[in-house]
């Protein structure tokens, strides 16, 4: 597609439920990132996929968070047993193969509200 | 670990005036890139400008320019002739191998008409 697509745009869930957030990167982009942005705050790195390499999961805040990506296509971020502190906008970004100079293109984010 | 610090939570500027947003970073790497991203209320992150650390010349994109001081690890953004559409949250970001992009906490820019 022309841009990074994320769904759902907004998700309201009850505490304790599981949620899945989806990211469809730009075609041909081998790198994919997930970030979390709490209200009025900066972006927290969660996880990074680069091609077929092992993902960098160093930013995942707890074992309730996991993410998968099949090849260079869609990624899903799963949050199990959601807590109120999980409420945030979850941003996905992708970038083409190459060097560190490549710019990330961001999606519009998925806003998660845990009641 | 690399860190990015934006010491100004909020800034205001009069329309048509110039404003400078500050950013400092900490790294032991020699090869890296620095970015400024803009996030309007729509949530969409938009690249404003980027700077390669090996280049001494400051990057410029129309009304946006940077003051890159490598020794001081400083990377400020200057917006000239500010417009109402410039109002947004601005994030400074750092990236080096293995390619993780690290963001500062952001600066809210308000533009007064």
PDB file of C-alpha atoms in Angstrom:
ATOM      1  CA  UNK A   1       0.000   0.000   0.000  1.00  0.00           C
ATOM      2  CA  UNK A   2       0.894   3.655  -0.171  1.00  0.00           C
ATOM      3  CA  UNK A   3       1.396   4.043   3.547  1.00  0.00           C
ATOM      4  CA  UNK A   4       1.581   2.121   6.811  1.00  0.00           C
ATOM      5  CA  UNK A   5      -1.878   0.937   7.745  1.00  0.00           C
ATOM      6  CA  UNK A   6      -2.934   0.181  11.310  1.00  0.00           C
ATOM      7  CA  UNK A   7      -6.122  -1.326  12.651  1.00  0.00           C
ATOM      8  CA  UNK A   8      -8.216  -0.836  14.596  1.00  0.00           C
ATOM      9  CA  UNK A   9      -7.970   2.924  14.767  1.00  0.00           C
ATOM     10  CA  UNK A  10      -9.598   2.893  18.178  1.00  0.00           C
ATOM     11  CA  UNK A  11     -10.195   0.032  20.582  1.00  0.00           C
ATOM     12  CA  UNK A  12     -11.988   0.104  23.909  1.00  0.00           C
ATOM     13  CA  UNK A  13     -11.719  -3.000  26.032  1.00  0.00           C
ATOM     14  CA  UNK A  14     -12.329  -4.154  29.550  1.00  0.00           C
ATOM     15  CA  UNK A  15      -9.533  -4.833  31.981  1.00  0.00           C
ATOM     16  CA  UNK A  16      -8.388  -8.447  31.739  1.00  0.00           C
ATOM     17  CA  UNK A  17      -9.317  -8.945  28.085  1.00  0.00           C
ATOM     18  CA  UNK A  18      -6.806  -9.709  25.334  1.00  0.00           C
ATOM     19  CA  UNK A  19      -6.379  -7.353  22.373  1.00  0.00           C
ATOM     20  CA  UNK A  20      -4.694  -7.654  18.999  1.00  0.00           C
ATOM     21  CA  UNK A  21      -3.422  -4.690  17.047  1.00  0.00           C
ATOM     22  CA  UNK A  22      -2.492  -5.005  13.416  1.00  0.00           C
ATOM     23  CA  UNK A  23       0.116  -3.238  11.283  1.00  0.00           C
ATOM     24  CA  UNK A  24       0.403  -3.502   7.515  1.00  0.00           C
ATOM     25  CA  UNK A  25       3.739  -1.978   6.452  1.00  0.00           C
ATOM     26  CA  UNK A  26       4.664  -0.440   3.144  1.00  0.00           C
ATOM     27  CA  UNK A  27       5.371  -3.101   0.555  1.00  0.00           C
ATOM     28  CA  UNK A  28       9.077  -3.863   0.340  1.00  0.00           C
ATOM     29  CA  UNK A  29       9.888  -2.434   3.755  1.00  0.00           C
ATOM     30  CA  UNK A  30      11.900  -5.016   5.625  1.00  0.00           C
ATOM     31  CA  UNK A  31      12.051  -3.221   8.970  1.00  0.00           C
ATOM     32  CA  UNK A  32       9.008  -2.836  11.219  1.00  0.00           C
ATOM     33  CA  UNK A  33       8.757  -1.147  14.606  1.00  0.00           C
ATOM     34  CA  UNK A  34       6.162  -0.896  17.338  1.00  0.00           C
ATOM     35  CA  UNK A  35       6.109   2.057  19.716  1.00  0.00           C
ATOM     36  CA  UNK A  36       3.792   2.976  22.585  1.00  0.00           C
ATOM     37  CA  UNK A  37       2.777   6.570  23.256  1.00  0.00           C
ATOM     38  CA  UNK A  38       0.954   7.370  26.463  1.00  0.00           C
ATOM     39  CA  UNK A  39      -1.128  10.534  26.592  1.00  0.00           C
ATOM     40  CA  UNK A  40       1.041  13.628  26.282  1.00  0.00           C
ATOM     41  CA  UNK A  41       4.252  11.655  26.374  1.00  0.00           C
ATOM     42  CA  UNK A  42       6.997  10.521  24.035  1.00  0.00           C
ATOM     43  CA  UNK A  43       7.342   7.299  22.101  1.00  0.00           C
ATOM     44  CA  UNK A  44       8.489   4.189  23.939  1.00  0.00           C
ATOM     45  CA  UNK A  45      10.171   1.551  21.827  1.00  0.00           C
ATOM     46  CA  UNK A  46       8.533  -1.861  22.114  1.00  0.00           C
ATOM     47  CA  UNK A  47       9.862  -4.213  19.442  1.00  0.00           C
ATOM     48  CA  UNK A  48      11.717  -4.159  16.125  1.00  0.00           C
ATOM     49  CA  UNK A  49      11.658  -6.676  13.265  1.00  0.00           C
ATOM     50  CA  UNK A  50      14.318  -6.657  10.560  1.00  0.00           C
ATOM     51  CA  UNK A  51      13.788  -9.141   7.747  1.00  0.00           C
ATOM     52  CA  UNK A  52      14.367 -12.698   8.897  1.00  0.00           C
ATOM     53  CA  UNK A  53      16.594 -11.744  11.812  1.00  0.00           C
ATOM     54  CA  UNK A  54      15.559 -12.383  15.400  1.00  0.00           C
ATOM     55  CA  UNK A  55      13.419  -9.453  16.575  1.00  0.00           C
ATOM     56  CA  UNK A  56      14.695  -6.956  19.128  1.00  0.00           C
ATOM     57  CA  UNK A  57      12.170  -7.385  21.940  1.00  0.00           C
ATOM     58  CA  UNK A  58      14.077  -5.313  24.472  1.00  0.00           C
ATOM     59  CA  UNK A  59      11.310  -2.738  24.831  1.00  0.00           C
ATOM     60  CA  UNK A  60       8.404  -5.037  25.640  1.00  0.00           C
ATOM     61  CA  UNK A  61       7.260  -3.996  29.136  1.00  0.00           C
ATOM     62  CA  UNK A  62       6.066  -7.383  30.351  1.00  0.00           C
ATOM     63  CA  UNK A  63       5.345 -10.936  29.241  1.00  0.00           C
ATOM     64  CA  UNK A  64       1.751  -9.882  28.583  1.00  0.00           C
ATOM     65  CA  UNK A  65       3.054  -8.180  25.439  1.00  0.00           C
ATOM     66  CA  UNK A  66       4.056 -10.120  22.345  1.00  0.00           C
ATOM     67  CA  UNK A  67       4.366  -9.422  18.640  1.00  0.00           C
ATOM     68  CA  UNK A  68       4.646 -11.498  15.539  1.00  0.00           C
ATOM     69  CA  UNK A  69       5.547 -10.832  11.964  1.00  0.00           C
ATOM     70  CA  UNK A  70       5.480 -13.288   9.111  1.00  0.00           C
ATOM     71  CA  UNK A  71       8.269 -12.546   6.659  1.00  0.00           C
ATOM     72  CA  UNK A  72       8.095  -8.923   5.545  1.00  0.00           C
ATOM     73  CA  UNK A  73       4.365  -8.572   5.794  1.00  0.00           C
ATOM     74  CA  UNK A  74       1.762  -7.859   8.426  1.00  0.00           C
ATOM     75  CA  UNK A  75       2.614  -7.683  12.114  1.00  0.00           C
ATOM     76  CA  UNK A  76       0.316  -8.157  15.073  1.00  0.00           C
ATOM     77  CA  UNK A  77       0.919  -6.828  18.566  1.00  0.00           C
ATOM     78  CA  UNK A  78      -0.936  -8.808  21.227  1.00  0.00           C
ATOM     79  CA  UNK A  79      -1.586  -7.608  24.745  1.00  0.00           C
ATOM     80  CA  UNK A  80      -2.928 -10.260  27.090  1.00  0.00           C
ATOM     81  CA  UNK A  81      -4.925  -9.586  30.242  1.00  0.00           C
ATOM     82  CA  UNK A  82      -4.977  -5.861  29.567  1.00  0.00           C
ATOM     83  CA  UNK A  83      -4.468  -3.405  32.429  1.00  0.00           C
ATOM     84  CA  UNK A  84      -5.477   0.231  32.653  1.00  0.00           C
ATOM     85  CA  UNK A  85      -1.848   1.308  32.327  1.00  0.00           C
ATOM     86  CA  UNK A  86      -1.824  -0.278  28.860  1.00  0.00           C
ATOM     87  CA  UNK A  87      -4.062   2.557  27.658  1.00  0.00           C
ATOM     88  CA  UNK A  88      -2.068   4.386  25.010  1.00  0.00           C
ATOM     89  CA  UNK A  89      -1.652   4.908  21.296  1.00  0.00           C
ATOM     90  CA  UNK A  90       0.325   2.102  19.689  1.00  0.00           C
ATOM     91  CA  UNK A  91       2.278   3.298  16.675  1.00  0.00           C
ATOM     92  CA  UNK A  92       3.768   1.124  13.978  1.00  0.00           C
ATOM     93  CA  UNK A  93       6.475   2.227  11.560  1.00  0.00           C
ATOM     94  CA  UNK A  94       8.334   0.610   8.705  1.00  0.00           C
ATOM     95  CA  UNK A  95      11.457   1.389   6.712  1.00  0.00           C
ATOM     96  CA  UNK A  96      13.090   0.012   3.565  1.00  0.00           C
ATOM     97  CA  UNK A  97      16.180  -2.219   3.555  1.00  0.00           C
ATOM     98  CA  UNK A  98      19.532  -0.527   3.608  1.00  0.00           C
ATOM     99  CA  UNK A  99      21.305   1.702   6.032  1.00  0.00           C
ATOM    100  CA  UNK A 100      20.494   3.386   9.277  1.00  0.00           C
ATOM    101  CA  UNK A 101      19.818   6.566   7.326  1.00  0.00           C
ATOM    102  CA  UNK A 102      16.542   5.179   6.072  1.00  0.00           C
ATOM    103  CA  UNK A 103      13.593   7.119   7.335  1.00  0.00           C
ATOM    104  CA  UNK A 104      10.774   5.451   9.209  1.00  0.00           C
ATOM    105  CA  UNK A 105       7.253   5.917   7.906  1.00  0.00           C
ATOM    106  CA  UNK A 106       4.638   5.809  10.633  1.00  0.00           C
ATOM    107  CA  UNK A 107       1.053   4.668  10.641  1.00  0.00           C
ATOM    108  CA  UNK A 108      -1.701   6.711  12.258  1.00  0.00           C
ATOM    109  CA  UNK A 109      -1.695   4.513  15.342  1.00  0.00           C
ATOM    110  CA  UNK A 110      -4.195   2.417  17.259  1.00  0.00           C
ATOM    111  CA  UNK A 111      -5.649   4.090  20.327  1.00  0.00           C
ATOM    112  CA  UNK A 112      -6.281   1.539  23.075  1.00  0.00           C
ATOM    113  CA  UNK A 113      -8.468   2.393  26.040  1.00  0.00           C
ATOM    114  CA  UNK A 114      -8.697  -0.118  28.867  1.00  0.00           C
ATOM    115  CA  UNK A 115     -11.637   0.476  31.194  1.00  0.00           C
TER     116      UNK A 115
ATOM    117  CA  UNK B   1      22.227   3.196  26.164  1.00  0.00           C
ATOM    118  CA  UNK B   2      21.504   6.143  23.950  1.00  0.00           C
ATOM    119  CA  UNK B   3      19.213   8.811  25.369  1.00  0.00           C
ATOM    120  CA  UNK B   4      17.561  11.857  23.846  1.00  0.00           C
ATOM    121  CA  UNK B   5      16.576  14.845  25.989  1.00  0.00           C
ATOM    122  CA  UNK B   6      14.174  17.605  25.075  1.00  0.00           C
ATOM    123  CA  UNK B   7      14.217  20.081  27.932  1.00  0.00           C
ATOM    124  CA  UNK B   8      11.324  22.248  26.759  1.00  0.00           C
ATOM    125  CA  UNK B   9       7.937  20.600  27.403  1.00  0.00           C
ATOM    126  CA  UNK B  10       6.153  23.491  25.712  1.00  0.00           C
ATOM    127  CA  UNK B  11       7.038  26.485  23.543  1.00  0.00           C
ATOM    128  CA  UNK B  12       5.036  29.337  22.044  1.00  0.00           C
ATOM    129  CA  UNK B  13       5.761  31.509  19.039  1.00  0.00           C
ATOM    130  CA  UNK B  14       3.986  34.344  17.306  1.00  0.00           C
ATOM    131  CA  UNK B  15       2.971  33.724  13.734  1.00  0.00           C
ATOM    132  CA  UNK B  16       5.741  34.765  11.286  1.00  0.00           C
ATOM    133  CA  UNK B  17       8.355  34.745  14.044  1.00  0.00           C
ATOM    134  CA  UNK B  18      11.227  32.290  14.586  1.00  0.00           C
ATOM    135  CA  UNK B  19      11.426  29.629  17.271  1.00  0.00           C
ATOM    136  CA  UNK B  20      14.142  27.177  18.282  1.00  0.00           C
ATOM    137  CA  UNK B  21      13.472  23.798  19.868  1.00  0.00           C
ATOM    138  CA  UNK B  22      16.286  22.199  21.849  1.00  0.00           C
ATOM    139  CA  UNK B  23      17.523  18.625  21.832  1.00  0.00           C
ATOM    140  CA  UNK B  24      20.550  16.935  23.341  1.00  0.00           C
ATOM    141  CA  UNK B  25      21.567  13.310  23.115  1.00  0.00           C
ATOM    142  CA  UNK B  26      24.000  10.929  24.664  1.00  0.00           C
ATOM    143  CA  UNK B  27      25.936   8.358  22.671  1.00  0.00           C
ATOM    144  CA  UNK B  28      29.344   6.777  22.322  1.00  0.00           C
ATOM    145  CA  UNK B  29      28.757   5.952  18.662  1.00  0.00           C
ATOM    146  CA  UNK B  30      30.411   7.877  15.839  1.00  0.00           C
ATOM    147  CA  UNK B  31      28.020   6.846  13.064  1.00  0.00           C
ATOM    148  CA  UNK B  32      24.440   7.912  13.657  1.00  0.00           C
ATOM    149  CA  UNK B  33      21.568   9.976  12.359  1.00  0.00           C
ATOM    150  CA  UNK B  34      19.381  12.565  14.010  1.00  0.00           C
ATOM    151  CA  UNK B  35      15.802  13.399  13.111  1.00  0.00           C
ATOM    152  CA  UNK B  36      13.044  15.807  13.960  1.00  0.00           C
ATOM    153  CA  UNK B  37       9.501  14.481  13.654  1.00  0.00           C
ATOM    154  CA  UNK B  38       6.297  16.466  13.893  1.00  0.00           C
ATOM    155  CA  UNK B  39       3.102  15.000  15.336  1.00  0.00           C
ATOM    156  CA  UNK B  40      -0.048  17.095  14.769  1.00  0.00           C
ATOM    157  CA  UNK B  41      -3.325  16.266  16.565  1.00  0.00           C
ATOM    158  CA  UNK B  42      -4.057  13.715  13.829  1.00  0.00           C
ATOM    159  CA  UNK B  43      -1.367  11.504  15.490  1.00  0.00           C
ATOM    160  CA  UNK B  44       0.458  11.009  12.202  1.00  0.00           C
ATOM    161  CA  UNK B  45       4.213  11.271  12.685  1.00  0.00           C
ATOM    162  CA  UNK B  46       5.773  13.344   9.920  1.00  0.00           C
ATOM    163  CA  UNK B  47       9.493  13.637   9.228  1.00  0.00           C
ATOM    164  CA  UNK B  48      10.586  17.275   9.327  1.00  0.00           C
ATOM    165  CA  UNK B  49      14.336  17.044   8.813  1.00  0.00           C
ATOM    166  CA  UNK B  50      17.283  14.698   9.305  1.00  0.00           C
ATOM    167  CA  UNK B  51      21.024  15.116   9.840  1.00  0.00           C
ATOM    168  CA  UNK B  52      23.869  12.691   9.234  1.00  0.00           C
ATOM    169  CA  UNK B  53      26.441  12.841  12.023  1.00  0.00           C
ATOM    170  CA  UNK B  54      29.364  12.709   9.601  1.00  0.00           C
ATOM    171  CA  UNK B  55      28.205  15.871   7.830  1.00  0.00           C
ATOM    172  CA  UNK B  56      29.344  19.161   9.277  1.00  0.00           C
ATOM    173  CA  UNK B  57      26.900  21.199   7.245  1.00  0.00           C
ATOM    174  CA  UNK B  58      23.581  21.794   8.981  1.00  0.00           C
ATOM    175  CA  UNK B  59      20.540  20.337   7.232  1.00  0.00           C
ATOM    176  CA  UNK B  60      17.888  22.701   5.882  1.00  0.00           C
ATOM    177  CA  UNK B  61      14.386  22.047   4.545  1.00  0.00           C
ATOM    178  CA  UNK B  62      12.598  25.238   3.507  1.00  0.00           C
ATOM    179  CA  UNK B  63      11.674  27.064   6.741  1.00  0.00           C
ATOM    180  CA  UNK B  64      13.204  24.347   8.920  1.00  0.00           C
ATOM    181  CA  UNK B  65      16.895  24.168   9.758  1.00  0.00           C
ATOM    182  CA  UNK B  66      19.024  22.558  12.409  1.00  0.00           C
ATOM    183  CA  UNK B  67      21.991  23.609  14.474  1.00  0.00           C
ATOM    184  CA  UNK B  68      24.018  20.424  14.857  1.00  0.00           C
ATOM    185  CA  UNK B  69      26.842  20.638  17.385  1.00  0.00           C
ATOM    186  CA  UNK B  70      28.429  17.189  17.392  1.00  0.00           C
ATOM    187  CA  UNK B  71      30.959  17.806  20.160  1.00  0.00           C
ATOM    188  CA  UNK B  72      28.253  19.200  22.413  1.00  0.00           C
ATOM    189  CA  UNK B  73      25.801  16.471  21.299  1.00  0.00           C
ATOM    190  CA  UNK B  74      23.209  19.099  20.574  1.00  0.00           C
ATOM    191  CA  UNK B  75      20.674  19.130  17.746  1.00  0.00           C
ATOM    192  CA  UNK B  76      18.265  22.069  17.831  1.00  0.00           C
ATOM    193  CA  UNK B  77      15.489  22.784  15.330  1.00  0.00           C
ATOM    194  CA  UNK B  78      14.841  26.304  14.081  1.00  0.00           C
ATOM    195  CA  UNK B  79      11.501  27.122  12.493  1.00  0.00           C
ATOM    196  CA  UNK B  80      11.473  30.416  10.604  1.00  0.00           C
ATOM    197  CA  UNK B  81       8.384  32.395   9.590  1.00  0.00           C
ATOM    198  CA  UNK B  82       6.204  30.229  11.843  1.00  0.00           C
ATOM    199  CA  UNK B  83       2.785  29.309  10.508  1.00  0.00           C
ATOM    200  CA  UNK B  84      -0.369  28.170  12.265  1.00  0.00           C
ATOM    201  CA  UNK B  85       0.069  24.757  10.648  1.00  0.00           C
ATOM    202  CA  UNK B  86       3.372  24.321  12.466  1.00  0.00           C
ATOM    203  CA  UNK B  87       1.532  23.858  15.760  1.00  0.00           C
ATOM    204  CA  UNK B  88       2.190  20.277  16.848  1.00  0.00           C
ATOM    205  CA  UNK B  89       4.278  18.085  19.118  1.00  0.00           C
ATOM    206  CA  UNK B  90       7.879  17.911  17.920  1.00  0.00           C
ATOM    207  CA  UNK B  91      10.087  14.938  18.665  1.00  0.00           C
ATOM    208  CA  UNK B  92      13.840  14.725  18.362  1.00  0.00           C
ATOM    209  CA  UNK B  93      15.109  11.227  17.550  1.00  0.00           C
ATOM    210  CA  UNK B  94      18.426   9.393  17.291  1.00  0.00           C
ATOM    211  CA  UNK B  95      19.284   6.301  15.285  1.00  0.00           C
ATOM    212  CA  UNK B  96      22.434   4.206  14.980  1.00  0.00           C
ATOM    213  CA  UNK B  97      23.198   0.528  14.340  1.00  0.00           C
ATOM    214  CA  UNK B  98      21.387  -1.743  15.056  1.00  0.00           C
ATOM    215  CA  UNK B  99      18.793   0.705  13.826  1.00  0.00           C
ATOM    216  CA  UNK B 100      16.594   1.308  16.847  1.00  0.00           C
ATOM    217  CA  UNK B 101      15.111   4.816  16.726  1.00  0.00           C
ATOM    218  CA  UNK B 102      15.156   6.501  20.156  1.00  0.00           C
ATOM    219  CA  UNK B 103      12.863   9.476  20.792  1.00  0.00           C
ATOM    220  CA  UNK B 104      12.915  12.377  23.180  1.00  0.00           C
ATOM    221  CA  UNK B 105       9.871  13.227  25.306  1.00  0.00           C
ATOM    222  CA  UNK B 106       8.666  15.872  22.862  1.00  0.00           C
ATOM    223  CA  UNK B 107       8.009  19.613  22.824  1.00  0.00           C
ATOM    224  CA  UNK B 108       4.542  21.026  22.266  1.00  0.00           C
ATOM    225  CA  UNK B 109       4.736  24.025  19.937  1.00  0.00           C
ATOM    226  CA  UNK B 110       1.892  26.540  20.040  1.00  0.00           C
ATOM    227  CA  UNK B 111       1.626  29.194  17.332  1.00  0.00           C
ATOM    228  CA  UNK B 112      -0.228  32.403  18.184  1.00  0.00           C
ATOM    229  CA  UNK B 113      -1.996  34.420  15.530  1.00  0.00           C
TER     230      UNK B 113
END
